Short mmCIF file of C-alpha atoms in Angstrom, two decimals:
data_model
loop_
_atom_site.label_atom_id
_atom_site.label_comp_id
_atom_site.label_asym_id
_atom_site.label_seq_id
_atom_site.Cartn_x
_atom_site.Cartn_y
_atom_site.Cartn_z
CA MET A 1 0.00 0.00 0.00
CA ALA A 2 2.79 2.43 0.90
CA MET A 3 4.53 1.76 -2.39
CA GLN A 4 1.29 2.31 -4.34
CA LEU A 5 0.73 5.62 -2.57
CA PHE A 6 4.31 6.61 -3.36
CA TYR A 7 3.83 5.79 -7.05
CA ALA A 8 0.57 7.73 -7.15
CA LEU A 9 2.15 10.79 -5.50
CA PHE A 10 5.19 10.53 -7.78
CA THR A 11 2.94 10.38 -10.85
CA VAL A 12 0.98 13.45 -9.73
CA LEU A 13 4.17 15.40 -9.06
CA ILE A 14 5.67 14.43 -12.41
CA GLY A 15 2.44 15.26 -14.25
CA VAL A 16 1.89 18.64 -12.60
CA GLY A 17 5.59 19.49 -12.72
CA GLY A 18 5.79 18.51 -16.38
CA CYS A 19 2.83 20.74 -17.25
CA LEU A 20 4.29 23.68 -15.38
CA ALA A 21 7.68 23.16 -17.01
CA TYR A 22 6.12 22.94 -20.48
CA PHE A 23 4.01 26.07 -20.18
CA TRP A 24 6.77 28.11 -18.52
CA GLY A 25 9.42 26.91 -20.99
CA SER A 26 7.27 27.37 -24.11
CA ASN A 27 6.32 30.91 -23.08
CA ALA A 28 9.95 31.73 -22.31
CA ILE A 29 11.08 30.46 -25.74
CA LEU A 30 8.29 32.45 -27.40
CA ASP A 31 9.41 35.63 -25.63
CA VAL A 32 12.98 35.03 -26.81
CA LEU A 33 12.03 34.33 -30.42
CA LEU A 34 9.54 37.19 -30.61
CA PRO A 35 10.77 39.91 -28.23
CA VAL A 36 8.37 42.77 -27.63
CA ASN A 37 11.06 45.09 -26.32
CA ALA A 38 12.89 45.23 -29.64
CA SER A 39 14.67 48.42 -30.63
CA ASN A 40 12.31 48.90 -33.58
CA ASP A 41 8.77 49.91 -32.52
CA ASP A 42 7.21 48.41 -35.65
CA ARG A 43 8.97 45.12 -34.97
CA SER A 44 7.77 45.14 -31.34
CA ILE A 45 4.18 45.65 -32.46
CA ARG A 46 4.52 42.88 -35.06
CA ASN A 47 6.04 40.49 -32.48
CA LEU A 48 3.28 41.30 -30.01
CA LYS A 49 0.63 40.41 -32.62
CA LEU A 50 2.44 37.21 -33.51
CA GLN A 51 2.69 36.28 -29.83
CA SER A 52 -1.06 36.71 -29.41
CA LEU A 53 -1.59 34.36 -32.37
CA VAL A 54 0.94 31.70 -31.31
CA ARG A 55 0.44 31.64 -27.52
CA PRO A 56 -3.05 30.03 -27.54
CA TRP A 57 -1.68 27.18 -29.68
CA LEU A 58 1.05 26.56 -27.10
CA PHE A 59 -1.68 25.85 -24.55
CA LEU A 60 -3.76 23.80 -26.99
CA PHE A 61 -0.90 21.74 -28.44
CA PRO A 62 -0.61 19.13 -25.62
CA ALA A 63 -4.38 18.64 -25.54
CA MET A 64 -4.52 18.27 -29.34
CA ILE A 65 -1.72 15.70 -29.30
CA LEU A 66 -3.43 13.66 -26.55
CA LEU A 67 -6.79 13.99 -28.32
CA THR A 68 -5.27 12.68 -31.53
CA ILE A 69 -3.49 9.76 -29.85
CA TYR A 70 -6.27 8.65 -27.50
CA LEU A 71 -9.44 9.60 -29.42
CA ILE A 72 -9.10 10.37 -33.12
CA TYR A 73 -6.64 7.59 -34.01
CA PRO A 74 -8.60 4.91 -32.06
CA VAL A 75 -11.81 5.92 -33.87
CA PHE A 76 -10.30 5.34 -37.30
CA GLN A 77 -8.60 2.15 -36.10
CA THR A 78 -11.92 0.85 -34.74
CA ILE A 79 -13.70 1.66 -38.01
CA TRP A 80 -10.98 -0.24 -39.88
CA LEU A 81 -11.28 -3.24 -37.54
CA SER A 82 -15.08 -3.33 -37.90
CA PHE A 83 -14.67 -4.27 -41.57
CA HIS A 84 -12.26 -7.13 -40.84
CA ASP A 85 -12.47 -10.63 -39.42
CA LYS A 86 -12.00 -11.69 -35.80
CA ALA A 87 -8.21 -11.47 -36.04
CA GLY A 88 -8.29 -8.09 -37.81
CA ASP A 89 -6.54 -9.49 -40.90
CA ALA A 90 -9.04 -10.41 -43.65
CA PHE A 91 -11.44 -7.81 -45.04
CA VAL A 92 -15.06 -8.96 -44.62
CA GLY A 93 -16.97 -5.82 -45.61
CA PHE A 94 -20.26 -5.31 -43.77
CA ASP A 95 -20.46 -8.88 -42.46
CA ASN A 96 -19.95 -7.78 -38.83
CA TYR A 97 -22.78 -5.26 -39.10
CA ARG A 98 -25.07 -7.82 -40.75
CA TRP A 99 -24.27 -10.22 -37.91
CA ALA A 100 -25.16 -7.53 -35.37
CA VAL A 101 -28.57 -6.86 -36.93
CA ASN A 102 -29.45 -10.58 -36.93
CA ASP A 103 -27.94 -11.52 -33.55
CA THR A 104 -30.39 -12.15 -30.69
CA GLY A 105 -27.90 -10.95 -28.06
CA PHE A 106 -27.36 -7.69 -29.92
CA ARG A 107 -31.11 -7.05 -30.23
CA THR A 108 -31.52 -7.74 -26.50
CA SER A 109 -28.74 -5.25 -25.77
CA ILE A 110 -30.41 -2.61 -27.94
CA PHE A 111 -33.72 -3.14 -26.13
CA ASN A 112 -32.06 -2.93 -22.71
CA ASN A 113 -30.14 0.21 -23.65
CA PHE A 114 -33.42 1.73 -24.83
CA LEU A 115 -34.97 0.97 -21.43
CA TRP A 116 -32.01 2.58 -19.68
CA LEU A 117 -32.35 5.66 -21.91
CA LEU A 118 -36.04 6.00 -21.10
CA VAL A 119 -35.72 5.62 -17.33
CA VAL A 120 -32.34 6.79 -16.04
CA PRO A 121 -31.98 10.32 -17.52
CA ALA A 122 -35.62 11.12 -16.73
CA ALA A 123 -35.40 9.80 -13.16
CA CYS A 124 -32.07 11.51 -12.39
CA THR A 125 -33.21 14.85 -13.81
CA PHE A 126 -36.60 14.76 -12.10
CA LEU A 127 -35.22 13.68 -8.71
CA GLY A 128 -32.33 16.15 -8.97
CA LEU A 129 -34.73 19.00 -9.74
CA VAL A 130 -37.11 18.12 -6.89
CA ILE A 131 -34.29 17.68 -4.39
CA ALA A 132 -32.65 20.95 -5.50
CA VAL A 133 -35.91 22.84 -4.89
CA LEU A 134 -36.61 21.21 -1.53
CA THR A 135 -33.09 21.57 -0.15
CA ASP A 136 -33.08 25.28 -1.00
CA ARG A 137 -36.00 25.73 1.40
CA ILE A 138 -34.35 24.28 4.52
CA PHE A 139 -31.43 25.64 6.52
CA TRP A 140 -29.56 22.32 6.43
CA GLY A 141 -29.94 22.07 2.66
CA PRO A 142 -26.17 22.16 1.92
CA ILE A 143 -25.65 19.20 4.27
CA ALA A 144 -28.44 17.26 2.56
CA LYS A 145 -26.95 18.02 -0.86
CA SER A 146 -23.56 16.78 0.35
CA PHE A 147 -25.05 13.42 1.34
CA ILE A 148 -26.95 13.14 -1.95
CA PHE A 149 -23.82 14.02 -3.92
CA LEU A 150 -21.66 11.56 -1.94
CA PRO A 151 -22.34 8.53 -4.24
CA MET A 152 -20.67 10.48 -7.07
CA ALA A 153 -17.37 9.95 -5.23
CA ILE A 154 -17.83 6.16 -5.43
CA SER A 155 -16.77 4.25 -8.52
CA PHE A 156 -19.41 2.38 -10.49
CA VAL A 157 -17.85 -0.91 -9.41
CA GLY A 158 -17.84 0.15 -5.75
CA ALA A 159 -21.47 1.25 -5.95
CA SER A 160 -22.40 -2.05 -7.59
CA VAL A 161 -20.76 -4.01 -4.78
CA ILE A 162 -22.76 -1.97 -2.24
CA TRP A 163 -26.01 -2.68 -4.07
CA LYS A 164 -25.15 -6.36 -4.37
CA PHE A 165 -25.57 -6.50 -0.61
CA VAL A 166 -28.87 -4.61 -0.90
CA TYR A 167 -30.19 -7.21 -3.39
CA ASP A 168 -28.50 -10.21 -1.75
CA TYR A 169 -30.55 -13.40 -1.56
CA ARG A 170 -30.13 -16.34 0.78
CA GLY A 171 -32.04 -19.62 0.48
CA GLU A 172 -35.27 -20.28 2.33
CA GLY A 173 -34.78 -20.78 6.03
CA GLN A 174 -31.59 -18.71 6.08
CA GLU A 175 -31.28 -15.24 7.51
CA GLN A 176 -31.54 -12.63 4.75
CA ILE A 177 -28.65 -10.14 4.93
CA GLY A 178 -29.86 -8.23 1.87
CA ILE A 179 -31.74 -5.11 2.96
CA LEU A 180 -34.45 -5.48 0.31
CA ASN A 181 -35.20 -9.11 1.11
CA ALA A 182 -35.09 -8.38 4.85
CA ILE A 183 -37.76 -5.70 4.35
CA VAL A 184 -39.85 -8.04 2.19
CA GLU A 185 -39.66 -10.77 4.87
CA TRP A 186 -40.56 -8.27 7.60
CA PHE A 187 -43.78 -7.48 5.72
CA GLY A 188 -44.51 -11.19 5.36
CA GLY A 189 -43.37 -11.65 1.76
CA ALA A 190 -41.06 -14.22 0.24
CA PRO A 191 -37.45 -13.23 -0.56
CA GLN A 192 -36.54 -12.98 -4.23
CA VAL A 193 -33.41 -13.27 -6.37
CA TRP A 194 -33.91 -9.74 -7.62
CA ILE A 195 -31.10 -9.48 -10.16
CA SER A 196 -32.13 -12.67 -11.97
CA MET A 197 -35.77 -11.65 -12.54
CA PRO A 198 -36.13 -11.20 -16.33
CA PHE A 199 -37.02 -7.69 -17.49
CA TRP A 200 -37.43 -6.27 -13.98
CA ASN A 201 -33.78 -6.92 -13.11
CA ASN A 202 -32.85 -4.19 -15.60
CA PHE A 203 -34.69 -1.68 -13.43
CA PHE A 204 -32.93 -2.92 -10.31
CA LEU A 205 -29.62 -2.21 -12.07
CA MET A 206 -30.84 1.22 -13.19
CA VAL A 207 -31.46 2.16 -9.56
CA ILE A 208 -27.70 2.02 -8.98
CA LEU A 209 -26.93 4.58 -11.70
CA ILE A 210 -29.83 6.77 -10.59
CA TRP A 211 -28.44 6.66 -7.04
CA ILE A 212 -25.03 7.77 -8.33
CA GLN A 213 -26.09 10.46 -10.82
CA THR A 214 -28.92 12.15 -8.90
CA GLY A 215 -26.33 14.07 -6.89
CA PHE A 216 -24.80 15.45 -10.08
CA ALA A 217 -28.22 16.58 -11.33
CA THR A 218 -29.04 18.11 -7.93
CA VAL A 219 -25.90 20.24 -7.79
CA ILE A 220 -26.14 21.52 -11.38
CA LEU A 221 -29.87 22.23 -11.25
CA GLY A 222 -29.57 23.76 -7.78
CA ALA A 223 -27.01 26.24 -9.11
CA ALA A 224 -29.34 27.05 -12.02
CA LEU A 225 -32.29 27.65 -9.67
CA ARG A 226 -30.24 30.15 -7.69
CA GLY A 227 -29.84 32.12 -10.91
CA VAL A 228 -33.61 32.61 -11.36
CA PRO A 229 -34.31 36.35 -10.83
CA GLU A 230 -36.02 37.08 -7.54
CA ASP A 231 -38.21 39.78 -9.07
CA THR A 232 -40.00 37.25 -11.32
CA LEU A 233 -40.72 35.02 -8.32
CA GLU A 234 -41.98 37.98 -6.27
CA ALA A 235 -44.19 39.10 -9.16
CA ALA A 236 -45.69 35.61 -9.39
CA VAL A 237 -46.41 35.58 -5.64
CA ILE A 238 -48.09 39.01 -5.87
CA ASP A 239 -50.24 37.72 -8.75
CA GLY A 240 -51.44 34.91 -6.50
CA ALA A 241 -49.52 31.99 -7.99
CA GLY A 242 -49.05 29.01 -5.69
CA PRO A 243 -45.78 27.11 -5.12
CA PHE A 244 -46.50 24.51 -7.82
CA LYS A 245 -47.40 27.09 -10.45
CA ILE A 246 -44.28 29.10 -9.60
CA PHE A 247 -42.18 25.95 -9.90
CA TRP A 248 -43.60 24.63 -13.19
CA ARG A 249 -44.40 27.89 -14.99
CA ILE A 250 -41.69 30.26 -13.72
CA MET A 251 -38.66 28.32 -12.49
CA VAL A 252 -38.60 25.32 -14.83
CA PRO A 253 -38.89 27.33 -18.10
CA GLN A 254 -36.06 29.63 -17.03
CA ILE A 255 -33.67 26.77 -16.26
CA MET A 256 -34.75 24.58 -19.20
CA PRO A 257 -31.34 24.91 -20.98
CA THR A 258 -29.64 23.55 -17.85
CA ILE A 259 -32.18 20.72 -17.58
CA ILE A 260 -31.44 19.77 -21.19
CA VAL A 261 -27.69 19.78 -20.54
CA VAL A 262 -28.11 17.52 -17.49
CA TRP A 263 -30.45 15.22 -19.45
CA THR A 264 -28.12 14.85 -22.42
CA THR A 265 -25.03 14.37 -20.23
CA ILE A 266 -26.67 11.49 -18.38
CA THR A 267 -28.02 10.11 -21.68
CA VAL A 268 -24.50 9.85 -23.11
CA LEU A 269 -23.35 8.18 -19.88
CA VAL A 270 -26.19 5.65 -20.13
CA LEU A 271 -25.21 4.70 -23.68
CA LYS A 272 -21.77 3.81 -22.36
CA VAL A 273 -22.92 2.02 -19.19
CA PHE A 274 -20.70 -1.00 -18.59
CA ASP A 275 -19.31 -1.34 -15.07
CA ILE A 276 -22.63 -1.82 -13.30
CA VAL A 277 -23.83 -4.59 -15.61
CA LEU A 278 -20.43 -6.31 -15.58
CA THR A 279 -20.22 -6.28 -11.77
CA MET A 280 -23.83 -7.17 -10.99
CA THR A 281 -24.82 -9.76 -13.61
CA ASN A 282 -22.09 -9.88 -16.29
CA GLY A 283 -24.90 -9.58 -18.84
CA GLN A 284 -26.73 -12.71 -17.63
CA TRP A 285 -30.51 -13.02 -17.20
CA ASP A 286 -31.25 -10.73 -20.17
CA THR A 287 -29.43 -7.72 -18.71
CA GLN A 288 -26.85 -7.37 -21.49
CA VAL A 289 -26.12 -3.85 -22.77
CA LEU A 290 -24.11 -2.72 -25.79
CA ALA A 291 -20.91 -1.74 -23.97
CA ASN A 292 -20.75 -5.03 -22.09
CA LEU A 293 -21.54 -6.97 -25.28
CA MET A 294 -18.70 -5.16 -27.03
CA PHE A 295 -16.34 -6.13 -24.20
CA ASP A 296 -17.46 -9.75 -24.40
CA TRP A 297 -16.82 -10.01 -28.14
CA MET A 298 -13.60 -8.01 -28.06
CA PHE A 299 -11.90 -9.81 -25.18
CA ARG A 300 -13.90 -12.97 -24.57
CA GLY A 301 -15.49 -15.73 -26.65
CA GLY A 302 -12.45 -16.15 -28.87
CA GLY A 303 -11.62 -12.45 -29.06
CA ASP A 304 -13.52 -11.32 -32.16
CA PHE A 305 -12.06 -7.87 -32.82
CA GLY A 306 -14.26 -7.33 -35.88
CA ARG A 307 -17.57 -7.82 -34.10
CA GLY A 308 -16.41 -5.95 -31.02
CA ALA A 309 -15.32 -3.01 -33.15
CA ALA A 310 -18.65 -3.02 -35.03
CA ILE A 311 -20.57 -2.74 -31.75
CA ALA A 312 -18.25 0.09 -30.65
CA ILE A 313 -18.99 2.01 -33.87
CA ILE A 314 -22.73 1.50 -33.37
CA ILE A 315 -22.44 2.97 -29.85
CA MET A 316 -20.51 5.94 -31.25
CA ILE A 317 -23.13 6.50 -33.97
CA ALA A 318 -25.84 6.45 -31.29
CA VAL A 319 -23.98 9.07 -29.22
CA LEU A 320 -23.12 11.42 -32.13
CA PRO A 321 -26.62 12.88 -32.74
CA ILE A 322 -26.95 13.75 -29.06
CA MET A 323 -23.55 15.44 -29.01
CA ILE A 324 -24.21 17.35 -32.24
CA TRP A 325 -27.59 18.51 -30.98
CA ASN A 326 -26.06 19.58 -27.67
CA ILE A 327 -23.34 21.58 -29.45
CA ARG A 328 -25.91 23.27 -31.70
CA GLN A 329 -28.00 24.20 -28.66
CA ALA A 330 -24.95 25.69 -26.95
CA ASN A 331 -24.06 27.69 -30.05
CA ALA A 332 -27.64 28.94 -30.39
CA GLU A 333 -27.66 30.07 -26.73
CA ARG A 334 -24.33 31.83 -27.18
CA LYS A 335 -25.58 33.68 -30.27
CA GLY A 336 -28.80 34.56 -28.47
CA GLY A 337 -26.78 35.95 -25.57
CA HIS A 338 -24.97 38.28 -27.94
#
């Protein structure tokens, strides 16, 4: 443990120190190559203009290099692999995509992902909005928000392990240590193997992601609610509007851009959900999702790189419209602000 902590601290120091050294050194070199205190005033002005053009690229250059290495190149490599066989050698055209369309496991994954998309973003956004409103009305609201946000600090795998104990099932006659089954028994019901119940087990897995992401939605939407002008709320109260009308007709419309951002952010996360399914069921009992299916084909079952890459491209295609729409919305808001 001590050695791991040492390596982690060493990595942080090297990373931060390397960034500081790069930015300080690149700016120093730029000042030497393009001095602004040159003897010729025209040259100083020209160098100052050139510095203003070059300096932003000095800051962007490391990010662009990392983006190219870890995002752009892998995308093209994955597209290339999706048109090849399991070993990535022989060109097979669209065979991997035809397999995906006709495969029962792939269709099940699509259906499950669709369920996740319907439930999780809506539940997180709704709960986050309600909690943000309620916690703003009590003096210990910040403490409540801290507890609600706390699951965000837990990894998906860690959260899944916690909820495994919540859903734990022991055979009849044994003491139930799972909270859910203990409650069911207390009310006189029979304990269930919750995560193996077809169809409904998907919702039990969704609860974990909702538990994690509701804190994120609460914090973002709470900040947006604080930006609602007080004069509009006071005017609504004077006009006789009740709390619900003020909430739905005054507050919600004014923070709608933030609600959309929260919704789309969680939607993209849902399309990539992997850890929870892998930890809880490993895709068994009809809980398979696209990301976990991609992992299975890429690294298990003989290691079919072609089929795994095809599923990865399908996930990317599903995410792209959401990202493009989000960017267009942000650009429209920026233009409207001007």
